[in-house]
PDB file of C-alpha atoms and ligand atoms in Angstrom:
ATOM      1  CA  MET E 470      -0.465  14.719 -13.792  1.00 97.00           C
ATOM      2  CA  LYS E 471      -1.839  14.684 -10.227  1.00 98.00           C
ATOM      3  CA  ILE E 472      -1.520  11.502  -8.180  1.00 99.00           C
ATOM      4  CA  GLN E 473      -3.290  11.218  -4.853  1.00 99.00           C
ATOM      5  CA  VAL E 474      -1.373   9.159  -2.278  1.00 99.00           C
ATOM      6  CA  ILE E 475      -3.538   8.168   0.664  1.00 99.00           C
ATOM      7  CA  ASN E 476      -2.116   6.975   3.971  1.00 98.00           C
ATOM      8  CA  PRO E 477      -5.172   5.136   5.337  1.00 98.00           C
ATOM      9  CA  ASN E 478      -4.096   5.507   8.954  1.00 98.00           C
ATOM     10  CA  THR E 479      -4.202   8.879  10.705  1.00 98.00           C
ATOM     11  CA  ASN E 480      -0.499   9.107  11.653  1.00 97.00           C
ATOM     12  CA  LEU E 481       0.904  12.339  10.230  1.00 97.00           C
ATOM     13  CA  ALA E 482       4.575  11.359  10.609  1.00 96.00           C
ATOM     14  CA  MET E 483       3.958   8.229   8.544  1.00 97.00           C
ATOM     15  CA  THR E 484       2.068  10.274   5.978  1.00 98.00           C
ATOM     16  CA  THR E 485       5.158  12.473   5.664  1.00 97.00           C
ATOM     17  CA  ARG E 486       7.451   9.461   5.153  1.00 96.00           C
ATOM     18  CA  ILE E 487       5.086   8.172   2.494  1.00 98.00           C
ATOM     19  CA  ARG E 488       4.975  11.570   0.800  1.00 98.00           C
ATOM     20  CA  ARG E 489       8.775  11.775   0.677  1.00 98.00           C
ATOM     21  CA  ALA E 490       9.039   8.284  -0.821  1.00 98.00           C
ATOM     22  CA  ALA E 491       6.446   9.114  -3.470  1.00 98.00           C
ATOM     23  CA  GLU E 492       8.000  12.461  -4.362  1.00 98.00           C
ATOM     24  CA  ALA E 493      11.472  10.887  -4.586  1.00 98.00           C
ATOM     25  CA  VAL E 494      10.441   8.745  -7.576  1.00 98.00           C
ATOM     26  CA  ALA E 495       7.753  10.875  -9.233  1.00 98.00           C
ATOM     27  CA  ARG E 496       8.494  12.382 -12.638  1.00 98.00           C
ATOM     28  CA  PRO E 497       9.109  16.152 -12.686  1.00 97.00           C
ATOM     29  CA  GLY E 498       5.652  16.712 -14.172  1.00 95.00           C
ATOM     30  CA  THR E 499       3.843  14.643 -11.559  1.00 98.00           C
ATOM     31  CA  GLN E 500       2.204  16.403  -8.612  1.00 98.00           C
ATOM     32  CA  ILE E 501       1.932  14.150  -5.550  1.00 98.00           C
ATOM     33  CA  LEU E 502      -0.996  14.970  -3.269  1.00 98.00           C
ATOM     34  CA  THR E 503      -0.675  13.044  -0.011  1.00 98.00           C
ATOM     35  CA  CYS E 504      -3.407  12.837   2.577  1.00 98.00           C
ATOM     36  CA  CYS E 505      -4.754  10.754   5.422  1.00 98.00           C
ATOM     37  CA  PRO E 506      -8.260  10.543   6.897  1.00 98.00           C
ATOM     38  CA  ASP E 507      -9.132  12.814   9.823  1.00 97.00           C
ATOM     39  CA  ASP E 508     -10.987   9.913  11.415  1.00 97.00           C
ATOM     40  CA  GLY E 509      -9.819   6.344  11.837  1.00 98.00           C
ATOM     41  CA  PRO E 510      -7.088   4.161  13.353  1.00 98.00           C
ATOM     42  CA  ALA E 511      -3.653   5.629  14.160  1.00 98.00           C
ATOM     43  CA  SER E 512      -2.216   2.473  12.622  1.00 98.00           C
ATOM     44  CA  ILE E 513      -3.634  -0.530  10.782  1.00 98.00           C
ATOM     45  CA  GLU E 514      -2.671  -3.856  12.343  1.00 98.00           C
ATOM     46  CA  GLY E 515      -5.542  -6.246  11.699  1.00 98.00           C
ATOM     47  CA  HIS E 516      -8.899  -6.849  10.054  1.00 98.00           C
ATOM     48  CA  PHE E 517     -10.858  -4.506  12.343  1.00 98.00           C
ATOM     49  CA  ASP E 518      -8.467  -1.600  11.723  1.00 98.00           C
ATOM     50  CA  GLU E 519      -8.655  -2.269   7.980  1.00 98.00           C
ATOM     51  CA  ALA E 520     -12.447  -2.241   7.933  1.00 98.00           C
ATOM     52  CA  ILE E 521     -12.644   1.098   9.722  1.00 98.00           C
ATOM     53  CA  ALA E 522      -9.810   2.600   7.659  1.00 98.00           C
ATOM     54  CA  ALA E 523     -11.486   1.630   4.389  1.00 98.00           C
ATOM     55  CA  VAL E 524     -14.249   4.208   4.946  1.00 98.00           C
ATOM     56  CA  GLY E 525     -11.648   6.938   5.352  1.00 98.00           C
ATOM     57  CA  VAL E 526      -9.922   5.764   2.180  1.00 98.00           C
ATOM     58  CA  LEU E 527     -13.173   6.099   0.261  1.00 98.00           C
ATOM     59  CA  GLU E 528     -13.787   9.586   1.610  1.00 98.00           C
ATOM     60  CA  GLU E 529     -10.284  10.624   0.555  1.00 98.00           C
ATOM     61  CA  VAL E 530     -10.747   9.089  -2.905  1.00 98.00           C
ATOM     62  CA  ARG E 531     -13.989  11.050  -3.328  1.00 98.00           C
ATOM     63  CA  ARG E 532     -12.083  14.196  -2.367  1.00 98.00           C
ATOM     64  CA  GLY E 533      -9.268  13.350  -4.774  1.00 98.00           C
ATOM     65  CA  ILE E 534     -11.722  12.832  -7.612  1.00 98.00           C
ATOM     66  CA  ALA E 535     -13.287  16.231  -6.863  1.00 98.00           C
ATOM     67  CA  GLU E 536      -9.808  17.805  -6.920  1.00 98.00           C
ATOM     68  CA  GLY E 537      -9.110  16.326 -10.352  1.00 98.00           C
ATOM     69  CA  CYS E 538      -6.547  13.699  -9.388  1.00 98.00           C
ATOM     70  CA  ASP E 539      -5.583  11.442 -12.276  1.00 98.00           C
ATOM     71  CA  ALA E 540      -4.844   8.392 -10.117  1.00 99.00           C
ATOM     72  CA  HIS E 541      -5.136   7.255  -6.511  1.00 99.00           C
ATOM     73  CA  ILE E 542      -2.739   5.187  -4.401  1.00 99.00           C
ATOM     74  CA  ILE E 543      -3.736   3.372  -1.212  1.00 99.00           C
ATOM     75  CA  ALA E 544      -0.512   3.471   0.801  1.00 98.00           C
ATOM     76  CA  CYS E 545      -1.210   0.727   3.351  1.00 98.00           C
ATOM     77  CA  PHE E 546       0.028  -2.816   2.820  1.00 98.00           C
ATOM     78  CA  GLY E 547      -3.431  -4.255   3.348  1.00 97.00           C
ATOM     79  CA  ASP E 548      -4.753  -2.270   0.350  1.00 98.00           C
ATOM     80  CA  PRO E 549      -7.882  -1.376   2.397  1.00 98.00           C
ATOM     81  CA  GLY E 550     -10.899  -0.373   0.349  1.00 98.00           C
ATOM     82  CA  LEU E 551      -9.146  -1.027  -2.964  1.00 98.00           C
ATOM     83  CA  LEU E 552     -12.040  -2.520  -4.927  1.00 98.00           C
ATOM     84  CA  ALA E 553     -14.588  -0.092  -3.484  1.00 98.00           C
ATOM     85  CA  ALA E 554     -12.279   2.774  -4.431  1.00 98.00           C
ATOM     86  CA  ARG E 555     -12.035   1.361  -7.963  1.00 98.00           C
ATOM     87  CA  GLU E 556     -15.833   1.498  -8.195  1.00 98.00           C
ATOM     88  CA  LEU E 557     -15.711   5.193  -7.272  1.00 98.00           C
ATOM     89  CA  ALA E 558     -12.846   6.244  -9.536  1.00 98.00           C
ATOM     90  CA  ARG E 559     -12.342   6.495 -13.286  1.00 98.00           C
ATOM     91  CA  GLY E 560      -8.582   6.881 -12.928  1.00 98.00           C
ATOM     92  CA  PRO E 561      -6.318   4.045 -11.817  1.00 98.00           C
ATOM     93  CA  VAL E 562      -6.477   3.052  -8.141  1.00 99.00           C
ATOM     94  CA  ILE E 563      -3.418   1.150  -6.975  1.00 99.00           C
ATOM     95  CA  GLY E 564      -2.721  -0.531  -3.657  1.00 98.00           C
ATOM     96  CA  ILE E 565       0.905  -0.647  -2.527  1.00 98.00           C
ATOM     97  CA  ALA E 566       0.800  -4.377  -1.835  1.00 98.00           C
ATOM     98  CA  GLU E 567      -0.516  -5.251  -5.276  1.00 98.00           C
ATOM     99  CA  ALA E 568       1.969  -2.869  -6.887  1.00 98.00           C
ATOM    100  CA  ALA E 569       4.905  -4.322  -4.972  1.00 98.00           C
ATOM    101  CA  PHE E 570       3.885  -7.915  -5.721  1.00 98.00           C
ATOM    102  CA  HIS E 571       3.677  -7.240  -9.454  1.00 98.00           C
ATOM    103  CA  VAL E 572       6.982  -5.376  -9.607  1.00 98.00           C
ATOM    104  CA  ALA E 573       8.741  -8.088  -7.571  1.00 98.00           C
ATOM    105  CA  SER E 574       7.290 -10.809  -9.814  1.00 98.00           C
ATOM    106  CA  LEU E 575       9.053  -9.197 -12.788  1.00 98.00           C
ATOM    107  CA  LEU E 576      12.434  -9.395 -11.049  1.00 98.00           C
ATOM    108  CA  CYS E 577      12.607 -12.930  -9.673  1.00 98.00           C
ATOM    109  CA  MET E 578      10.880 -16.298  -9.580  1.00 98.00           C
ATOM    110  CA  ARG E 579       9.947 -16.066  -5.889  1.00 98.00           C
ATOM    111  CA  PHE E 580       9.890 -13.036  -3.610  1.00 98.00           C
ATOM    112  CA  ALA E 581       9.474 -12.829   0.147  1.00 98.00           C
ATOM    113  CA  VAL E 582       7.452 -10.294   2.085  1.00 98.00           C
ATOM    114  CA  VAL E 583       8.812  -8.789   5.296  1.00 98.00           C
ATOM    115  CA  THR E 584       6.071  -7.060   7.262  1.00 98.00           C
ATOM    116  CA  THR E 585       5.432  -5.820  10.785  1.00 97.00           C
ATOM    117  CA  LEU E 586       3.344  -7.874  13.236  1.00 97.00           C
ATOM    118  CA  SER E 587       2.823 -11.636  12.928  1.00 97.00           C
ATOM    119  CA  ARG E 588      -0.922 -11.101  13.256  1.00 97.00           C
ATOM    120  CA  THR E 589      -0.937  -9.250   9.918  1.00 97.00           C
ATOM    121  CA  ARG E 590       0.746 -12.133   8.077  1.00 97.00           C
ATOM    122  CA  ILE E 591      -2.705 -13.547   7.208  1.00 98.00           C
ATOM    123  CA  ILE E 592      -3.652 -10.250   5.566  1.00 98.00           C
ATOM    124  CA  ALA E 593      -0.627 -10.442   3.266  1.00 98.00           C
ATOM    125  CA  GLU E 594      -1.434 -14.100   2.530  1.00 98.00           C
ATOM    126  CA  HIS E 595      -5.029 -13.213   1.621  1.00 98.00           C
ATOM    127  CA  LEU E 596      -3.776 -10.481  -0.728  1.00 98.00           C
ATOM    128  CA  LEU E 597      -1.315 -12.870  -2.390  1.00 98.00           C
ATOM    129  CA  ARG E 598      -4.151 -15.346  -2.959  1.00 98.00           C
ATOM    130  CA  ASN E 599      -6.615 -12.716  -4.175  1.00 98.00           C
ATOM    131  CA  TYR E 600      -4.061 -11.209  -6.585  1.00 98.00           C
ATOM    132  CA  GLY E 601      -2.985 -14.602  -7.934  1.00 98.00           C
ATOM    133  CA  MET E 602       0.501 -14.154  -6.540  1.00 98.00           C
ATOM    134  CA  THR E 603       0.728 -17.089  -4.120  1.00 98.00           C
ATOM    135  CA  GLY E 604       2.988 -19.000  -6.511  1.00 98.00           C
ATOM    136  CA  HIS E 605       5.363 -16.053  -6.720  1.00 98.00           C
ATOM    137  CA  CYS E 606       5.802 -15.617  -2.970  1.00 98.00           C
ATOM    138  CA  THR E 607       8.030 -17.984  -1.039  1.00 98.00           C
ATOM    139  CA  SER E 608       7.300 -16.625   2.461  1.00 98.00           C
ATOM    140  CA  VAL E 609       5.775 -13.855   4.509  1.00 98.00           C
ATOM    141  CA  ARG E 610       8.090 -12.977   7.374  1.00 98.00           C
ATOM    142  CA  CYS E 611       7.551 -10.519  10.238  1.00 98.00           C
ATOM    143  CA  VAL E 612       9.810  -8.342  12.386  1.00 97.00           C
ATOM    144  CA  ASP E 613       7.146  -8.075  15.124  1.00 96.00           C
ATOM    145  CA  VAL E 614       7.451  -4.330  15.484  1.00 96.00           C
ATOM    146  CA  PRO E 615       4.226  -2.290  15.765  1.00 96.00           C
ATOM    147  CA  VAL E 616       3.577  -0.019  12.798  1.00 96.00           C
ATOM    148  CA  LEU E 617       4.045   3.166  14.828  1.00 95.00           C
ATOM    149  CA  GLY E 618       7.204   1.756  16.388  1.00 94.00           C
ATOM    150  CA  LEU E 619       8.984   1.758  13.032  1.00 93.00           C
ATOM    151  CA  GLU E 620       9.692   5.474  13.080  1.00 89.00           C
ATOM    152  CA  ASP E 621      12.026   5.647  16.063  1.00 83.00           C
ATOM    153  CA  MET E 622      14.118   2.528  15.465  1.00 87.00           C
ATOM    154  CA  GLY E 623      16.739   3.711  12.981  1.00 85.00           C
ATOM    155  CA  ASP E 624      19.477   1.153  12.273  1.00 91.00           C
ATOM    156  CA  GLU E 625      17.925  -1.349  14.678  1.00 93.00           C
ATOM    157  CA  LEU E 626      14.966  -1.644  12.328  1.00 94.00           C
ATOM    158  CA  ILE E 627      17.253  -2.058   9.325  1.00 95.00           C
ATOM    159  CA  GLU E 628      18.946  -4.970  11.102  1.00 96.00           C
ATOM    160  CA  LEU E 629      15.638  -6.596  12.070  1.00 97.00           C
ATOM    161  CA  ILE E 630      14.298  -6.434   8.521  1.00 97.00           C
ATOM    162  CA  ALA E 631      17.672  -7.405   7.039  1.00 98.00           C
ATOM    163  CA  ARG E 632      17.823 -10.491   9.244  1.00 98.00           C
ATOM    164  CA  GLN E 633      14.461 -11.687   7.983  1.00 98.00           C
ATOM    165  CA  ALA E 634      15.343 -10.790   4.397  1.00 98.00           C
ATOM    166  CA  ILE E 635      18.671 -12.653   4.554  1.00 98.00           C
ATOM    167  CA  ASP E 636      16.946 -15.725   6.016  1.00 98.00           C
ATOM    168  CA  ALA E 637      14.369 -15.496   3.228  1.00 98.00           C
ATOM    169  CA  ARG E 638      17.215 -15.286   0.685  1.00 98.00           C
ATOM    170  CA  ASP E 639      19.251 -18.138   2.165  1.00 98.00           C
ATOM    171  CA  HIS E 640      16.538 -20.502   3.429  1.00 98.00           C
ATOM    172  CA  ASP E 641      13.350 -19.692   1.473  1.00 98.00           C
ATOM    173  CA  GLY E 642      14.853 -19.134  -1.965  1.00 98.00           C
ATOM    174  CA  ALA E 643      13.713 -15.518  -2.192  1.00 98.00           C
ATOM    175  CA  GLY E 644      15.132 -13.542  -5.101  1.00 98.00           C
ATOM    176  CA  ALA E 645      13.640 -10.222  -4.009  1.00 98.00           C
ATOM    177  CA  ILE E 646      12.124  -8.658  -0.892  1.00 98.00           C
ATOM    178  CA  VAL E 647       8.800  -6.817  -0.687  1.00 98.00           C
ATOM    179  CA  LEU E 648       8.511  -4.404   2.238  1.00 98.00           C
ATOM    180  CA  GLY E 649       5.172  -5.055   3.898  1.00 98.00           C
ATOM    181  CA  CYS E 650       4.378  -1.639   5.320  1.00 97.00           C
ATOM    182  CA  GLY E 651       3.912   1.871   4.032  1.00 96.00           C
ATOM    183  CA  GLY E 652       6.004   2.953   7.006  1.00 95.00           C
ATOM    184  CA  MET E 653       9.022   1.166   5.510  1.00 96.00           C
ATOM    185  CA  ALA E 654       8.910   3.332   2.372  1.00 95.00           C
ATOM    186  CA  ASP E 655      12.181   5.079   3.241  1.00 93.00           C
ATOM    187  CA  LEU E 656      14.209   1.841   3.618  1.00 94.00           C
ATOM    188  CA  PRO E 657      14.653   0.079   0.230  1.00 96.00           C
ATOM    189  CA  ALA E 658      18.060   1.497  -0.706  1.00 94.00           C
ATOM    190  CA  LYS E 659      19.705   0.728   2.636  1.00 94.00           C
ATOM    191  CA  LEU E 660      18.199  -2.752   2.760  1.00 96.00           C
ATOM    192  CA  SER E 661      19.042  -3.662  -0.821  1.00 96.00           C
ATOM    193  CA  GLU E 662      22.679  -2.832  -0.155  1.00 95.00           C
ATOM    194  CA  ARG E 663      22.619  -4.822   3.090  1.00 95.00           C
ATOM    195  CA  VAL E 664      20.824  -7.885   1.699  1.00 98.00           C
ATOM    196  CA  GLY E 665      22.114  -8.003  -1.873  1.00 97.00           C
ATOM    197  CA  LEU E 666      18.631  -8.430  -3.371  1.00 98.00           C
ATOM    198  CA  PRO E 667      16.149  -6.103  -5.046  1.00 98.00           C
ATOM    199  CA  VAL E 668      14.020  -4.577  -2.280  1.00 98.00           C
ATOM    200  CA  ILE E 669      10.641  -3.229  -3.373  1.00 98.00           C
ATOM    201  CA  ASP E 670       8.655  -0.568  -1.544  1.00 98.00           C
ATOM    202  CA  GLY E 671       5.044  -0.500  -2.651  1.00 98.00           C
ATOM    203  CA  VAL E 672       4.707   3.297  -2.456  1.00 98.00           C
ATOM    204  CA  ALA E 673       7.388   3.878  -5.083  1.00 98.00           C
ATOM    205  CA  ALA E 674       6.152   0.962  -7.167  1.00 98.00           C
ATOM    206  CA  ALA E 675       2.591   2.289  -7.098  1.00 98.00           C
ATOM    207  CA  VAL E 676       3.649   5.804  -8.125  1.00 98.00           C
ATOM    208  CA  LYS E 677       5.515   4.512 -11.187  1.00 98.00           C
ATOM    209  CA  LEU E 678       2.675   2.181 -12.159  1.00 98.00           C
ATOM    210  CA  ALA E 679       0.157   5.002 -11.781  1.00 98.00           C
ATOM    211  CA  GLU E 680       2.277   7.289 -13.962  1.00 98.00           C
ATOM    212  CA  ALA E 681       2.619   4.572 -16.592  1.00 98.00           C
ATOM    213  CA  LEU E 682      -1.121   3.856 -16.695  1.00 98.00           C
ATOM    214  CA  CYS E 683      -1.994   7.547 -16.928  1.00 98.00           C
ATOM    215  CA  GLU E 684       0.562   8.115 -19.681  1.00 98.00           C
ATOM    216  CA  LEU E 685      -0.959   5.172 -21.566  1.00 98.00           C
ATOM    217  CA  GLY E 686      -4.346   6.856 -21.210  1.00 98.00           C
ATOM    218  CA  LEU E 687      -5.645   3.929 -19.174  1.00 98.00           C
ATOM    219  CA  GLY E 688      -8.001   4.046 -16.195  1.00 98.00           C
ATOM    220  CA  THR E 689     -10.265   1.785 -14.192  1.00 98.00           C
ATOM    221  CA  SER E 690     -12.747  -0.113 -16.354  1.00 98.00           C
ATOM    222  CA  LYS E 691     -16.229   1.155 -15.558  1.00 98.00           C
ATOM    223  CA  HIS E 692     -18.027  -1.705 -17.286  1.00 97.00           C
ATOM    224  CA  GLY E 693     -19.390  -4.509 -15.122  1.00 97.00           C
ATOM    225  CA  ASP E 694     -17.313  -5.504 -12.119  1.00 98.00           C
ATOM    226  CA  LEU E 695     -16.027  -2.034 -11.228  1.00 98.00           C
ATOM    227  CA  ALA E 696     -18.893   0.078 -12.559  1.00 98.00           C
ATOM    228  CA  TYR E 697     -19.808   3.151 -10.509  1.00 98.00           C
ATOM    229  CA  PRO E 698     -21.806   2.321  -7.348  1.00 97.00           C
ATOM    230  CA  LEU E 699     -25.570   2.131  -7.861  1.00 97.00           C
ATOM    231  CA  ALA E 700     -27.420   5.311  -6.922  1.00 96.00           C
ATOM    232  CA  LYS E 701     -29.222   5.051  -3.599  1.00 96.00           C
ATOM    233  CA  PRO E 702     -29.726   7.065  -0.433  1.00 97.00           C
ATOM    234  CA  PHE E 703     -27.308   6.605   2.455  1.00 97.00           C
ATOM    235  CA  THR E 704     -28.395   7.557   5.947  1.00 97.00           C
ATOM    236  CA  GLY E 705     -26.870   8.904   9.128  1.00 97.00           C
ATOM    237  CA  ARG E 706     -23.089   9.450   9.249  1.00 95.00           C
ATOM    238  CA  PHE E 707     -22.762   8.084   5.687  1.00 96.00           C
ATOM    239  CA  LYS E 708     -25.428  10.395   4.201  1.00 96.00           C
ATOM    240  CA  HIS E 709     -22.768  12.177   2.140  1.00 93.00           C
ATOM    241  CA  PHE E 710     -22.083   8.963   0.217  1.00 94.00           C
ATOM    242  CA  GLY E 711     -25.662   8.950  -1.119  1.00 92.00           C
ATOM    243  CA  ASN E 712     -26.862  10.191  -4.485  1.00 80.00           C
TER     244      ASN E 712
HETATM  245  C1  5HY B1284       0.585  -0.153   6.613  1.00 61.53           C
HETATM  246  N1  5HY B1284      -0.457  -0.793   8.527  1.00 61.53           N
HETATM  247  O1  5HY B1284       1.210  -0.183   5.535  1.00 61.53           O
HETATM  248  C2  5HY B1284       0.136  -1.384   7.326  1.00 61.53           C
HETATM  249  C3  5HY B1284       1.264  -2.305   7.550  1.00 61.53           C
HETATM  250  C4  5HY B1284       0.887  -3.514   8.305  1.00 61.53           C
HETATM  251  O2  5HY B1284      -0.888   1.329   9.320  1.00 61.53           O
HETATM  252  N2  5HY B1284       0.171   0.912   7.300  1.00 61.53           N
HETATM  253  C5  5HY B1284      -0.423   0.552   8.457  1.00 61.53           C
HETATM  254  O3  5HY B1284       1.655  -3.833   9.196  1.00 61.53           O
HETATM  255  O4  5HY B1284      -0.143  -4.114   8.015  1.00 61.53           O
END
């Protein structure tokens, strides 16, 4: 089985962290193919970044389809381009936010999200609403660290996230914590021990869900809502999307 894991931003160090997290949980027979767009934002921290990054996601999905990938994972907590990617693909396409929400909802009555910047809280709230998960989420908390600042923080970052997670546990009624950034993919074990709750990283959750769907012989429904895009010419820099 080949699973494509796409980091929608262009930061190679973050792509490596995401790759390691995916490979750590993949079955022995699963090949993880990680990638990130050549063009696009170095990090995704708002609606504008998401919109630009979504085009890169779609280009990577097209490439993954051509390379025979069985499933595709969008490893950014905003799940940029998810539905458009599902129109392109026959295999499962899984966003790490949606994956993490569903896994967390199986473990507790109410989970909390701990993400990066306060300005991205609304993105997580929109996803919770769109995925029908609002009733399962007690709060979206932020550590107010830029996405690319996560890498160099070490234990300081653990403490910042743990503080929010403990407050969510003690004051919001959270029974589990969802990590709201692909750049936090290497932190669940340390945080779970520190906080005493299940801590879910969407990269790992998405890999296991993708494996399960592929092993069940299930892929994206191509009837109706997520049918392949209609054939039409595209012009200019998007000419290669045309058919
Ligand atoms: C992510 N941004 O997972 C999101 C996290 C966020 O570049 N990768 C990014 O803070 O929205």
